[in-house]
PDB file of C-alpha atoms in Angstrom:
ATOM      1  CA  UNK A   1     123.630  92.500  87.670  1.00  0.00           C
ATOM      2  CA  UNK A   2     121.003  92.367  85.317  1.00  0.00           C
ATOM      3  CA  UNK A   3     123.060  94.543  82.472  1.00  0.00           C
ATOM      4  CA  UNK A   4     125.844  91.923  82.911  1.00  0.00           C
ATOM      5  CA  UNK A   5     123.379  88.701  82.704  1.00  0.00           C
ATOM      6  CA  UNK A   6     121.994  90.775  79.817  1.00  0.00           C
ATOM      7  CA  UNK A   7     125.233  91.033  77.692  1.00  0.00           C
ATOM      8  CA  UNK A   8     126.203  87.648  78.699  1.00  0.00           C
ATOM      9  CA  UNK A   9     123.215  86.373  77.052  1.00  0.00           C
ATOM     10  CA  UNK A  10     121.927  84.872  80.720  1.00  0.00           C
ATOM     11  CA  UNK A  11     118.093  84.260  80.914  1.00  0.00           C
ATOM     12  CA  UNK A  12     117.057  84.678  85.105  1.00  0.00           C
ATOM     13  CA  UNK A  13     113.744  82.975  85.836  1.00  0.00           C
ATOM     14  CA  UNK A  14     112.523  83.130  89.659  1.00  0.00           C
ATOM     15  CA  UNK A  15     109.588  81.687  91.254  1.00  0.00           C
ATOM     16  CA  UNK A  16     108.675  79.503  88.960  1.00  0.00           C
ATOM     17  CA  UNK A  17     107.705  75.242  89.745  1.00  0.00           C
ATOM     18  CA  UNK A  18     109.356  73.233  86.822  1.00  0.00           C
ATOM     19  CA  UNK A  19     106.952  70.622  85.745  1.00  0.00           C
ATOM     20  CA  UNK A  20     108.839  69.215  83.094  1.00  0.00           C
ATOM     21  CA  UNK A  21     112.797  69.548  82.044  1.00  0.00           C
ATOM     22  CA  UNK A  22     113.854  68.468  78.325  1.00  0.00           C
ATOM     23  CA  UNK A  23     116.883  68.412  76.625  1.00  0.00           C
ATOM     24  CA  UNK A  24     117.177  71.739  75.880  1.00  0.00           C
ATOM     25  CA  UNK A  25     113.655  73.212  77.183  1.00  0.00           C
ATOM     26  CA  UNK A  26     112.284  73.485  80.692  1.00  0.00           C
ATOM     27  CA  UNK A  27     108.290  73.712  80.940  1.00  0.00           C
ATOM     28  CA  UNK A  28     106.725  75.309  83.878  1.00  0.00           C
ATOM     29  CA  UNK A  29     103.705  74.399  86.118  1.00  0.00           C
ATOM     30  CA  UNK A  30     101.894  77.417  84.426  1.00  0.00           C
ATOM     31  CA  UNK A  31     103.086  76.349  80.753  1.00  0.00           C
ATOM     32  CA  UNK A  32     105.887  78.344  79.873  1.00  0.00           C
ATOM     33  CA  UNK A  33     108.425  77.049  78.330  1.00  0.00           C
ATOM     34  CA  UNK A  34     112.116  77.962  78.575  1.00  0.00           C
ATOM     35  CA  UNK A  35     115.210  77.005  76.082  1.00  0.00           C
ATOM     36  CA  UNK A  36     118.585  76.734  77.834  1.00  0.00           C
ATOM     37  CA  UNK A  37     122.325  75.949  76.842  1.00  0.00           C
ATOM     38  CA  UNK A  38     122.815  75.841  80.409  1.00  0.00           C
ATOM     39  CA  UNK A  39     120.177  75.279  83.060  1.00  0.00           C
ATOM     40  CA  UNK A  40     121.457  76.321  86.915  1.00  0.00           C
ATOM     41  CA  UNK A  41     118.266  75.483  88.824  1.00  0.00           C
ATOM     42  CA  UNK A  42     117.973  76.641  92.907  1.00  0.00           C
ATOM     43  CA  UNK A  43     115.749  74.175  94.702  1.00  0.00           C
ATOM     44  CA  UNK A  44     113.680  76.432  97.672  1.00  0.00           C
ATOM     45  CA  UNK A  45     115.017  76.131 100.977  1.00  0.00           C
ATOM     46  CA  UNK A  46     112.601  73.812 103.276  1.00  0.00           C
ATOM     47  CA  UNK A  47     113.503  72.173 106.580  1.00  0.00           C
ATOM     48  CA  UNK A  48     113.761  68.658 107.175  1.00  0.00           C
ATOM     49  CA  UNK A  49     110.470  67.101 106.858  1.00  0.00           C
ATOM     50  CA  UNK A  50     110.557  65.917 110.794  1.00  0.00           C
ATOM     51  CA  UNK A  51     110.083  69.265 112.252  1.00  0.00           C
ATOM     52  CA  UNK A  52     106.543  69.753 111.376  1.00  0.00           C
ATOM     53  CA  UNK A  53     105.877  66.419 111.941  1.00  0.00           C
ATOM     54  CA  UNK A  54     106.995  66.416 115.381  1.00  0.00           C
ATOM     55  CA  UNK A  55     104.903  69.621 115.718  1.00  0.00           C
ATOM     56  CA  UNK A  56     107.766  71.761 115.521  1.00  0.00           C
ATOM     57  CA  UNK A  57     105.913  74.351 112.959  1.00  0.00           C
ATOM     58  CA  UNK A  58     104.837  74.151 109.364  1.00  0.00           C
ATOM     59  CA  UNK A  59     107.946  74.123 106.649  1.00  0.00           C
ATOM     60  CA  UNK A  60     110.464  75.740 109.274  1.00  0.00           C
ATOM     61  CA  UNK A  61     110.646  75.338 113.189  1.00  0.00           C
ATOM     62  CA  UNK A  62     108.684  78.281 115.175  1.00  0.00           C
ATOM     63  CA  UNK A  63     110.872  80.114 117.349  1.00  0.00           C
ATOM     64  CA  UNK A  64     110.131  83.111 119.843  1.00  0.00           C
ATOM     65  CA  UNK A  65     112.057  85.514 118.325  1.00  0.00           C
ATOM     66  CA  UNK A  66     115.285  85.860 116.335  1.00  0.00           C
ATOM     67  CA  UNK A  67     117.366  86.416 119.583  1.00  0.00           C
ATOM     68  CA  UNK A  68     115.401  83.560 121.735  1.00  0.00           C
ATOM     69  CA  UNK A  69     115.414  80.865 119.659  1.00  0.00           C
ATOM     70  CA  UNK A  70     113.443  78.339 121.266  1.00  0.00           C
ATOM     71  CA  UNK A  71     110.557  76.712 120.811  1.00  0.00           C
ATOM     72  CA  UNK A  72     107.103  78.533 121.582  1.00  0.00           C
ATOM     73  CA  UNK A  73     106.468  75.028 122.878  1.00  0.00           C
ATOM     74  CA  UNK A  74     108.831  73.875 124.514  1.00  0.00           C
ATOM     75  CA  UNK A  75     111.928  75.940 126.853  1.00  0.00           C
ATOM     76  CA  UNK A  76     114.640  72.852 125.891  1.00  0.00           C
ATOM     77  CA  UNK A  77     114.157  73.101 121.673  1.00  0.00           C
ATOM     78  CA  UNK A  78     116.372  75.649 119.976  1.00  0.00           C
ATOM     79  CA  UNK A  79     116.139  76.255 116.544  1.00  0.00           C
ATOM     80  CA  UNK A  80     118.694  77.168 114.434  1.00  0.00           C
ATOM     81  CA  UNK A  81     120.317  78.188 110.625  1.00  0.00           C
ATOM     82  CA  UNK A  82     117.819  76.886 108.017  1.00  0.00           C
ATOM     83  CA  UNK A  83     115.513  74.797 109.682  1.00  0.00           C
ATOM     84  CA  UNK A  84     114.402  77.990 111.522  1.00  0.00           C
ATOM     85  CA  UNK A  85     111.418  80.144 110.782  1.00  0.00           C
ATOM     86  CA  UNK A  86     113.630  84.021 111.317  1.00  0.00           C
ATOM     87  CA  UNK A  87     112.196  86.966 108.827  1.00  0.00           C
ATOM     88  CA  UNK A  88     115.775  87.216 107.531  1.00  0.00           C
ATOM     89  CA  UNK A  89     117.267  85.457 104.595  1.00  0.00           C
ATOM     90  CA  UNK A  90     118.557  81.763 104.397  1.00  0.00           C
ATOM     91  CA  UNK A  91     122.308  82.092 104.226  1.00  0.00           C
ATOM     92  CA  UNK A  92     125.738  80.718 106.112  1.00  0.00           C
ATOM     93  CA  UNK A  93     125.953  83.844 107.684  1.00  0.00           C
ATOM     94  CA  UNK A  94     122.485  84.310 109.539  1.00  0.00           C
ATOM     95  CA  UNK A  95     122.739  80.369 110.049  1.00  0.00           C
ATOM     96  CA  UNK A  96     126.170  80.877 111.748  1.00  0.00           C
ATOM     97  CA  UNK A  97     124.637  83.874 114.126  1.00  0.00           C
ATOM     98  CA  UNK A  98     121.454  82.375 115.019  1.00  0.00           C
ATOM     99  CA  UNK A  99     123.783  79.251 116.313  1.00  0.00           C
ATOM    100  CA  UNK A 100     125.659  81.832 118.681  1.00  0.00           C
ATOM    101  CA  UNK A 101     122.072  83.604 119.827  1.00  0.00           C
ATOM    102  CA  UNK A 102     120.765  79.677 120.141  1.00  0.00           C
ATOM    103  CA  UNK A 103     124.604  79.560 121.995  1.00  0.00           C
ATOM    104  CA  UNK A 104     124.389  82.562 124.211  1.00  0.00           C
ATOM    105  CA  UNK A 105     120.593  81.248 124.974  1.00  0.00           C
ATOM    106  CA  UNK A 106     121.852  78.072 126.693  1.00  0.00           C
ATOM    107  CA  UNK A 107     124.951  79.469 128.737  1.00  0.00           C
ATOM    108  CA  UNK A 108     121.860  81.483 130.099  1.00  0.00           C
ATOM    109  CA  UNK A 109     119.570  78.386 130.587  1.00  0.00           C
ATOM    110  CA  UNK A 110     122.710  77.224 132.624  1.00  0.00           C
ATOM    111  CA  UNK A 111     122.767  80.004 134.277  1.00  0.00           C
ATOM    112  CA  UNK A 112     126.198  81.222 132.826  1.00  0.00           C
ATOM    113  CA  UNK A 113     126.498  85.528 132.441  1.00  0.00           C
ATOM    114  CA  UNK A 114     128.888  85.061 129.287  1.00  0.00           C
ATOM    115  CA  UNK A 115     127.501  85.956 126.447  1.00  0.00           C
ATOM    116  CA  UNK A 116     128.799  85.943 122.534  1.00  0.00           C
ATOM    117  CA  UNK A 117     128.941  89.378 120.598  1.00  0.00           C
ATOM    118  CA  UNK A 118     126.117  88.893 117.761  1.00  0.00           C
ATOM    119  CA  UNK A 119     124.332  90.620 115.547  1.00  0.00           C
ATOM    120  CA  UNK A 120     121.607  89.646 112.685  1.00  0.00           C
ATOM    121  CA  UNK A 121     123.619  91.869 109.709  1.00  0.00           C
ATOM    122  CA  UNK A 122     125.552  90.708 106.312  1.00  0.00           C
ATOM    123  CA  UNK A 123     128.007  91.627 103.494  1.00  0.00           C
ATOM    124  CA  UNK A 124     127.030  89.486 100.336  1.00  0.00           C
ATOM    125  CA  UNK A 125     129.109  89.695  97.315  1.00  0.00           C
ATOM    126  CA  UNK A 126     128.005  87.935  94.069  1.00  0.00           C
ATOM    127  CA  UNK A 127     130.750  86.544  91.675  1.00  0.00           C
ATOM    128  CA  UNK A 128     129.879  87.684  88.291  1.00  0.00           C
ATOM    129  CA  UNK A 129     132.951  86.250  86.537  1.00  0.00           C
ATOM    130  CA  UNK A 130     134.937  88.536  83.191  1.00  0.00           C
ATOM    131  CA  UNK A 131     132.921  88.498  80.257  1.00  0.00           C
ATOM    132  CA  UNK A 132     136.151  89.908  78.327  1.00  0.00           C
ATOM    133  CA  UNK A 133     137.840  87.386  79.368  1.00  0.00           C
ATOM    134  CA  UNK A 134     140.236  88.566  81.516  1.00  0.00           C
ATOM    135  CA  UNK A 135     141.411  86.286  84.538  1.00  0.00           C
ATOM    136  CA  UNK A 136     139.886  89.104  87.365  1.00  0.00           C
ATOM    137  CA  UNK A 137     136.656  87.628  88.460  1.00  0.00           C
ATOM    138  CA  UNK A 138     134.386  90.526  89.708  1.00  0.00           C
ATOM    139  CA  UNK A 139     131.765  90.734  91.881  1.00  0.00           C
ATOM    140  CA  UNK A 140     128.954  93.476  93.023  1.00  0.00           C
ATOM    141  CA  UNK A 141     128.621  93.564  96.899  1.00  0.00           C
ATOM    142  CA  UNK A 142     125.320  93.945  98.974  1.00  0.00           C
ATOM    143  CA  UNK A 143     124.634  94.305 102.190  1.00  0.00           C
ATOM    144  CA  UNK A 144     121.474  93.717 104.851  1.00  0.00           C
ATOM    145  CA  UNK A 145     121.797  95.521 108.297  1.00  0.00           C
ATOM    146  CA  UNK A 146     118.395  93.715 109.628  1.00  0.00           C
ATOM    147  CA  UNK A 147     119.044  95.078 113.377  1.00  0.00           C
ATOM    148  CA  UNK A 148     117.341  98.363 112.177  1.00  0.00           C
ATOM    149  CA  UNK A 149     113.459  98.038 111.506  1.00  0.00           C
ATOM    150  CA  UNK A 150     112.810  97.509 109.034  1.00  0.00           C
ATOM    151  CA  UNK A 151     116.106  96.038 107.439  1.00  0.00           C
ATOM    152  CA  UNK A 152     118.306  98.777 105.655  1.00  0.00           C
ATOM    153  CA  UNK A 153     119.759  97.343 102.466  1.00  0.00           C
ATOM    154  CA  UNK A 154     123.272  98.638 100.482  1.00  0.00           C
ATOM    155  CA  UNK A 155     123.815  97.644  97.170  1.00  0.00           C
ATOM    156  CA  UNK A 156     126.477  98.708  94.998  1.00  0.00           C
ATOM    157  CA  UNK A 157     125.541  98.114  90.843  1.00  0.00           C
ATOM    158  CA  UNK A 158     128.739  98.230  90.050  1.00  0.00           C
ATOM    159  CA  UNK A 159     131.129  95.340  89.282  1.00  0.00           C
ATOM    160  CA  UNK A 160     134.495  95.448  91.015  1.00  0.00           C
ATOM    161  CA  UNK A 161     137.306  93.388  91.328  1.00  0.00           C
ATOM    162  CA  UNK A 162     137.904  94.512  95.109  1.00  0.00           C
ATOM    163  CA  UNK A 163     134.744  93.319  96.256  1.00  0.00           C
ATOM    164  CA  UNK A 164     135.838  89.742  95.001  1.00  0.00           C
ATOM    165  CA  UNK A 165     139.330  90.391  97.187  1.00  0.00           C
ATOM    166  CA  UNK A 166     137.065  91.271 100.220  1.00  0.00           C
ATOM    167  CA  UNK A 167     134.863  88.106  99.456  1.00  0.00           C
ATOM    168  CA  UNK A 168     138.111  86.208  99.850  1.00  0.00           C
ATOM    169  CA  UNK A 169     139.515  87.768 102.642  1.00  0.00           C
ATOM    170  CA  UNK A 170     136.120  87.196 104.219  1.00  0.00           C
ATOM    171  CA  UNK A 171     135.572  83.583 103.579  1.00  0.00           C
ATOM    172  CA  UNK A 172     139.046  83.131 105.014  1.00  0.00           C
ATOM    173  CA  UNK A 173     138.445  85.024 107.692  1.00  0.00           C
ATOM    174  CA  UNK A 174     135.330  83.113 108.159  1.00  0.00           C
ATOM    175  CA  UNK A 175     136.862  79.475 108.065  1.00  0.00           C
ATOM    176  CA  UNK A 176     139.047  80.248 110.824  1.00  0.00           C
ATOM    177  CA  UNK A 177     136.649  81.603 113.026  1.00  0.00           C
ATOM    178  CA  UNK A 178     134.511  78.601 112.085  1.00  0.00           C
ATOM    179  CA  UNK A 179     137.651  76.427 112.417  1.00  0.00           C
ATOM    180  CA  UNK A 180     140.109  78.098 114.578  1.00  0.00           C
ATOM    181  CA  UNK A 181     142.597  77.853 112.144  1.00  0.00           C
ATOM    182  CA  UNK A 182     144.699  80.555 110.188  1.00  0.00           C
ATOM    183  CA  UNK A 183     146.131  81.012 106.465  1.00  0.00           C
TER     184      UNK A 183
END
């Protein structure tokens, strides 16, 4: 990714506090300063202020593990997607399978033997566009199995236009079992 952003002219600053955005120039908390054309800023991921102040934990709610997700506190507060402190990262996809552990939690609260097939692993693909042009978007593909310890990664560093036809076919895929619905 970082050849592409490289030929594409595409500066990548992380972990950095803005204290001040200009017209063209962005200025750090520690001073450094940044032109831009462009500026695509991603604001942190924090959980709704309530949760630590109803002593739910500090910046995301505690949980007991990432398969029990309730409370250390209390047995009847489940925690799940973003608001929830799990050592994985924030995305749809571990938000969507800690709501069927939070899910499969309950029906055993309620005494119920069903559970839902889950596991804490992704495919990520990132759309890096055509610099020449051409109308085939393509994408690199990534992957996090985080059911092993400690988490096995995949990455492929090459750009393919397949990997932007599984993305699709995923998100589709996705929606409908989100939605029930099919294409």
């Amino acid at each position: 990714m970082s050849k592409t952003f490289e030929q594409a002219k595409i500066q990548l600053v992380t972990n950095q506090e803005i204290a001040e955005i200009g017209e063209k120039e962005v200025v750090t908390r520690s001073g450094e300063r940044h032109k831009f054309d462009l500026l695509a800023m991603l604001e942190p991921n924090r959980a709704p202020s309530f949760i630590s102040e109803a002593g739910l934990g500090e910046n995301f709610a505690d949980v007991r593990s990432p398969q029990d997700l309730r409370n250390p506190k209390y047995d009847d507060i489940l925690a799940v997607g973003d608001a929830a402190k799990l050592p994985f990262p924030k995305n749809q996809e571990i938000a969507f399978e800690s709501s069927l552990f939070a899910a499969n939690k309950i029906m055993e609260m309620e005494g119920l033997s069903e559970k839902i097939s889950v596991q804490y692993a992704f495919v990520g693909w990132a759309y890096l566009g055509n610099l020449e042009g051409k109308l085939d978007t393509l994408s690199l593909q990534f992957s996090l199995d985080l059911t092993s310890s400690p988490p096995k990664p995949g990455k492929d560093p090459q750009p393919k236009r397949e990997y932007t036809t599984q993305k699709d076919n995923w998100e589709q895929a996705y929606l409908a079992r989100l939605f029930g619905y099919k294409v």
